Coordinates of C-alpha atoms in Angstrom, one line a residue:
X1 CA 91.9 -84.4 135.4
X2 CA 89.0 -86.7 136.7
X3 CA 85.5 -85.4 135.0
X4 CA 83.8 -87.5 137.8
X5 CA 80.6 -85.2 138.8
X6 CA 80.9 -82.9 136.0
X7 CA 77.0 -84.4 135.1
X8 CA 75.8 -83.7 138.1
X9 CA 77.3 -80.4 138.9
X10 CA 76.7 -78.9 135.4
X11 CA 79.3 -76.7 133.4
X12 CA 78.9 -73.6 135.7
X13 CA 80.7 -74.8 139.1
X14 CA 84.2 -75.0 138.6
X15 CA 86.1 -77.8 139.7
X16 CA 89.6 -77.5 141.2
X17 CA 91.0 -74.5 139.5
X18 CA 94.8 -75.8 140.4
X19 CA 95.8 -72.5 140.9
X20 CA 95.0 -68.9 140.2
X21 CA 94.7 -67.3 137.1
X22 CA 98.4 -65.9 137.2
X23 CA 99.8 -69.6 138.1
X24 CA 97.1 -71.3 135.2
X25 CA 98.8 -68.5 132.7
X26 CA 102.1 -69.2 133.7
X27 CA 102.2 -72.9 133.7
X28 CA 100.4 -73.2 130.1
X29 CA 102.9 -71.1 128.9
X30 CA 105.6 -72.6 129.9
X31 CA 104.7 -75.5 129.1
X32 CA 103.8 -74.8 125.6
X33 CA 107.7 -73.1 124.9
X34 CA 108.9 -76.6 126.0
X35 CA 109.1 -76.6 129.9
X36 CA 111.8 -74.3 130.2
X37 CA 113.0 -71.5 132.1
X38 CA 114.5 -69.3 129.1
X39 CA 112.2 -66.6 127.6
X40 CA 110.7 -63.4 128.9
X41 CA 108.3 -63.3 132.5
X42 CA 105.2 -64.8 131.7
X43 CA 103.5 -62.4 134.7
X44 CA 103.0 -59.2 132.7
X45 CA 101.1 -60.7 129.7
X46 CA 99.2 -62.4 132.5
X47 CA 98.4 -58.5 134.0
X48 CA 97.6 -57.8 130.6
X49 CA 95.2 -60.1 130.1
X50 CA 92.9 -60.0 133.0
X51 CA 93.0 -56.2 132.6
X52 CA 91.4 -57.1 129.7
X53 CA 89.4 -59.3 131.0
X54 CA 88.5 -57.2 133.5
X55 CA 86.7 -54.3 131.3
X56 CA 83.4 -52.7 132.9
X57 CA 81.9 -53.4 129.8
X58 CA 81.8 -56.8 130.5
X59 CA 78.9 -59.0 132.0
X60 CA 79.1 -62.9 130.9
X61 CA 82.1 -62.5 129.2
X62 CA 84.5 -61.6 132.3
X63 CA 87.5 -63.3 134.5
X64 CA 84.7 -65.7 135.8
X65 CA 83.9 -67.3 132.2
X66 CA 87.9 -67.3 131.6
X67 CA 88.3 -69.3 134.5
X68 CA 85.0 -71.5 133.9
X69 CA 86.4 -72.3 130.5
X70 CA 90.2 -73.1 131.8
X71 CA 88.2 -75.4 133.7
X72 CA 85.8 -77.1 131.3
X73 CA 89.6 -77.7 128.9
X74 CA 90.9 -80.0 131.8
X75 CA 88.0 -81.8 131.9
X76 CA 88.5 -82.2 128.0
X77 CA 92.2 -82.5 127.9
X78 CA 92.7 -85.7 127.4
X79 CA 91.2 -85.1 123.6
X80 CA 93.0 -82.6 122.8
X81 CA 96.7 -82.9 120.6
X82 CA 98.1 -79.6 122.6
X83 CA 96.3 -79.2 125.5
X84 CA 98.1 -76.1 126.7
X85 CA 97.7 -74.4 123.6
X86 CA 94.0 -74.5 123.6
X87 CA 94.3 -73.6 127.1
X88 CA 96.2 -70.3 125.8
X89 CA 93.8 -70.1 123.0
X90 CA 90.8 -69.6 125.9
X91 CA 93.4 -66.9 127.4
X92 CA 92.7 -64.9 124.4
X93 CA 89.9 -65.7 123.1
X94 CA 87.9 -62.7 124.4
X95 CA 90.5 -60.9 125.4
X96 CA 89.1 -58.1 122.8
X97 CA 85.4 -58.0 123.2
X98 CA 83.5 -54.9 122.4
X99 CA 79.2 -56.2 122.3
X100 CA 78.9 -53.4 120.0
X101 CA 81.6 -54.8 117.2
X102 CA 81.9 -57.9 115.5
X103 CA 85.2 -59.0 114.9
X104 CA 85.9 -59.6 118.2
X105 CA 87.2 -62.7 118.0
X106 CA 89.9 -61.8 114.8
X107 CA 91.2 -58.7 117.0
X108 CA 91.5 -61.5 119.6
X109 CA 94.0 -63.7 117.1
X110 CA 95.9 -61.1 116.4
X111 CA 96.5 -60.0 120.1
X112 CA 97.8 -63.4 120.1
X113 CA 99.7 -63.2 116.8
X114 CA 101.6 -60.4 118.7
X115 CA 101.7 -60.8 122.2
X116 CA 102.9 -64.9 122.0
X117 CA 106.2 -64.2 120.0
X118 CA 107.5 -61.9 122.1
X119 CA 106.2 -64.1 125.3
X120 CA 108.7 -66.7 123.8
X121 CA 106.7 -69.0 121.9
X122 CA 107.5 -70.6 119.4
X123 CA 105.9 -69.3 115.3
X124 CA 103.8 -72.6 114.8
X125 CA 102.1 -73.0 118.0
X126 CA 101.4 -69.2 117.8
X127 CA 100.0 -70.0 114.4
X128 CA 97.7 -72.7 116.5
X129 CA 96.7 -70.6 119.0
X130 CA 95.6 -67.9 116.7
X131 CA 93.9 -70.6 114.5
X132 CA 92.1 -71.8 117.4
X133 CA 91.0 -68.0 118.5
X134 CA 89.8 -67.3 115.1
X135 CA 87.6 -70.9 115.4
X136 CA 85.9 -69.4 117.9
X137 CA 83.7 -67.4 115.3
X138 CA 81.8 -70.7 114.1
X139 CA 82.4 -73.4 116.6
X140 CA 82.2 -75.3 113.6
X141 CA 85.8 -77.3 114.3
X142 CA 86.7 -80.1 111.6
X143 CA 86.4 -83.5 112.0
X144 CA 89.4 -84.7 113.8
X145 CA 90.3 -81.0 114.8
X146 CA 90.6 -82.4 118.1
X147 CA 92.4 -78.9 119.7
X148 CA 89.2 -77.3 118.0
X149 CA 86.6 -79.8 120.0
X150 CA 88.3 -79.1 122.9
X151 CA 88.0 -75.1 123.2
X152 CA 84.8 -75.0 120.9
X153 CA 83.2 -77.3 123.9
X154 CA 84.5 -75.9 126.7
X155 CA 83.3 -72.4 125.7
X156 CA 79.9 -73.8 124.9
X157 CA 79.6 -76.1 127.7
X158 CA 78.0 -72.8 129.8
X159 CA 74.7 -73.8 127.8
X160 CA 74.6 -77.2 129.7
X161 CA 74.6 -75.2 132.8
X162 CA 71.8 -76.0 135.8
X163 CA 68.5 -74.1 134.9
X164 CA 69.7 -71.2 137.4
X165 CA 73.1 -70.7 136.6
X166 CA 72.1 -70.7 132.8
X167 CA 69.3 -68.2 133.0
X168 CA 71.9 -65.8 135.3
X169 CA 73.8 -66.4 132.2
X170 CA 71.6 -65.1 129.5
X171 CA 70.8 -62.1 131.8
X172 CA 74.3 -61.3 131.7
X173 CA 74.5 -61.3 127.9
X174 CA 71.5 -59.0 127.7
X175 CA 73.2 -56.7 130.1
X176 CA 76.3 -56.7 127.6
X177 CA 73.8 -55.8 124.9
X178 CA 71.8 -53.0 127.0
X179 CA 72.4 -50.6 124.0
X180 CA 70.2 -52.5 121.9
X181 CA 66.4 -52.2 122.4
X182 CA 64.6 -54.9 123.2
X183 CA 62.6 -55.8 120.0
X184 CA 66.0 -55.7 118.1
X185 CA 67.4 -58.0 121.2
X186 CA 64.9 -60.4 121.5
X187 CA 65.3 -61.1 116.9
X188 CA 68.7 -61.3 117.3
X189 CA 69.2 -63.8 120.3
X190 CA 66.3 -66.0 119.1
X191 CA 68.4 -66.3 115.5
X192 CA 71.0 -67.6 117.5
X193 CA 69.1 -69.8 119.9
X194 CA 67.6 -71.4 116.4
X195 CA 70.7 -71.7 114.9
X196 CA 72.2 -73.5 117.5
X197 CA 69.3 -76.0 117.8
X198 CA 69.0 -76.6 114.4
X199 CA 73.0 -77.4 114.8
X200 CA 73.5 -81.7 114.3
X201 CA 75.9 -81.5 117.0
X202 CA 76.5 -78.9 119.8
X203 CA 79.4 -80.7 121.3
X204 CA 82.2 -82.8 119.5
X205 CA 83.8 -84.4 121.9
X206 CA 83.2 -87.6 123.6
X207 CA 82.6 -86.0 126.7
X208 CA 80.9 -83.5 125.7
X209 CA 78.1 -85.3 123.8
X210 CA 77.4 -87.4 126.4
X211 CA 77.1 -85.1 129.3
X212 CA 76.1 -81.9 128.1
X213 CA 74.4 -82.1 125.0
X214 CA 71.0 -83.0 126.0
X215 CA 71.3 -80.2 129.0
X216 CA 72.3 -77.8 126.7
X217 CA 69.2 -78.0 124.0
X218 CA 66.7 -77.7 126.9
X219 CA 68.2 -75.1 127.8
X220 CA 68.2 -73.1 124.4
X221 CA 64.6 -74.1 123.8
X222 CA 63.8 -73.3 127.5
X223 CA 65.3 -69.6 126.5
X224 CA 63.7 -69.3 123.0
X225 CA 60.5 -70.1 124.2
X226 CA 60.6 -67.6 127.0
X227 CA 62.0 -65.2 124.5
X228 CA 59.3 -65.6 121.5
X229 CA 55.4 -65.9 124.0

């Protein structure tokens, strides 16, 4: 897919979905068990899924940041070894998210470590998927991890968002946290916001460094500055 505009336009519009979510699911899966036919309908883990996705507890991360993501990958797929099992990986990669738990993402891998057998893939690119779920934790993908770039980026690339679209999206993750009071809010999101600048690198692919980096830290510091006077 062209990236032409993805500068201007900023990680937060979506380019041509090619498809809804149901026809994205499907075709990534098939794909993925080789292109064919044989294996079980792809349509109910798809209902599954954006059931999931779907929760009332969810603010940011919602059927909106699924597709977002889906989006940002074929921007990036060019990267990536197994483009359509990073695109699975950002299927379930919050497809168990609970604000008020943190191992999120590990209940996530194995959702996949389950579901994805039975769906008819194959045990090694399960295995990736997983891997790649369970990656999400760090964003912290090895150097020439190049399926790892790939989703680690596209999840992130919301922080390269246009001023507008990014603050909407840090009012969102505060309305995920509304349990925790404001004090306790405020120190735990300006730990993140410094951890991430302090990170060499927010983006690790070619693309990615190029058009969203600089976006993305004036963003953070934008936010931890608003946070912290």
């Amino acid at each position: 897919m062209s990236d032409s505009g993805t500068s201007e336009t900023g990680p937060s519009e979506s380019p041509s979905s090619g498809g809804a979510l149901h026809g994205r699911w499907r075709e990534a899966l098939l794909a993925a068990r080789g292109g064919t036919g044989h294996g079980p309908d792809p349509d109910p883990y798809a209902e599954n899924l954006l059931d999931r996705w779907a929760e009332p507890q969810r603010r940011y991360h919602t059927t909106t940041h699924l597709t977002q993501v889906l989006d940002r990958v074929d921007t990036l797929a060019g990267h990536a070894a197994d483009p359509d099992l990073v695109r699975l990986a950002v299927w379930f990669h919050d497809a168990v998210y609970r604000p008020d738990r943190s191992e999120n993402e590990e209940r996530s891998a194995a959702l996949a470590e389950l579901a994805l057998p039975e769906a008819g893939l194959p045990d090694a690119a399960t295995a990736e998927v997983a891997r790649l779920v369970r990656l999400t934790v760090t964003h912290d993908p090895a150097p020439g991890d190049t399926n790892g770039e790939v989703l680690c980026d596209a999840d992130l690339a919301i922080l390269a968002a246009a001023p507008k679209e990014y603050a909407a999206y840090a009012a969102q993750v505060r309305e995920e946290y509304g349990f925790v009071p404001d004090d306790a809010f405020t120190e735990g999101r300006a730990a993140v916001l410094r951890q991430l600048l302090e990170l060499p690198r927010l983006f690790r692919t070619p693309h990615g460094a190029a058009e969203w980096e600089s976006r993305a830290r004036q963003n953070l510091t934008t936010e931890l500055e608003l946070l912290t006077h």
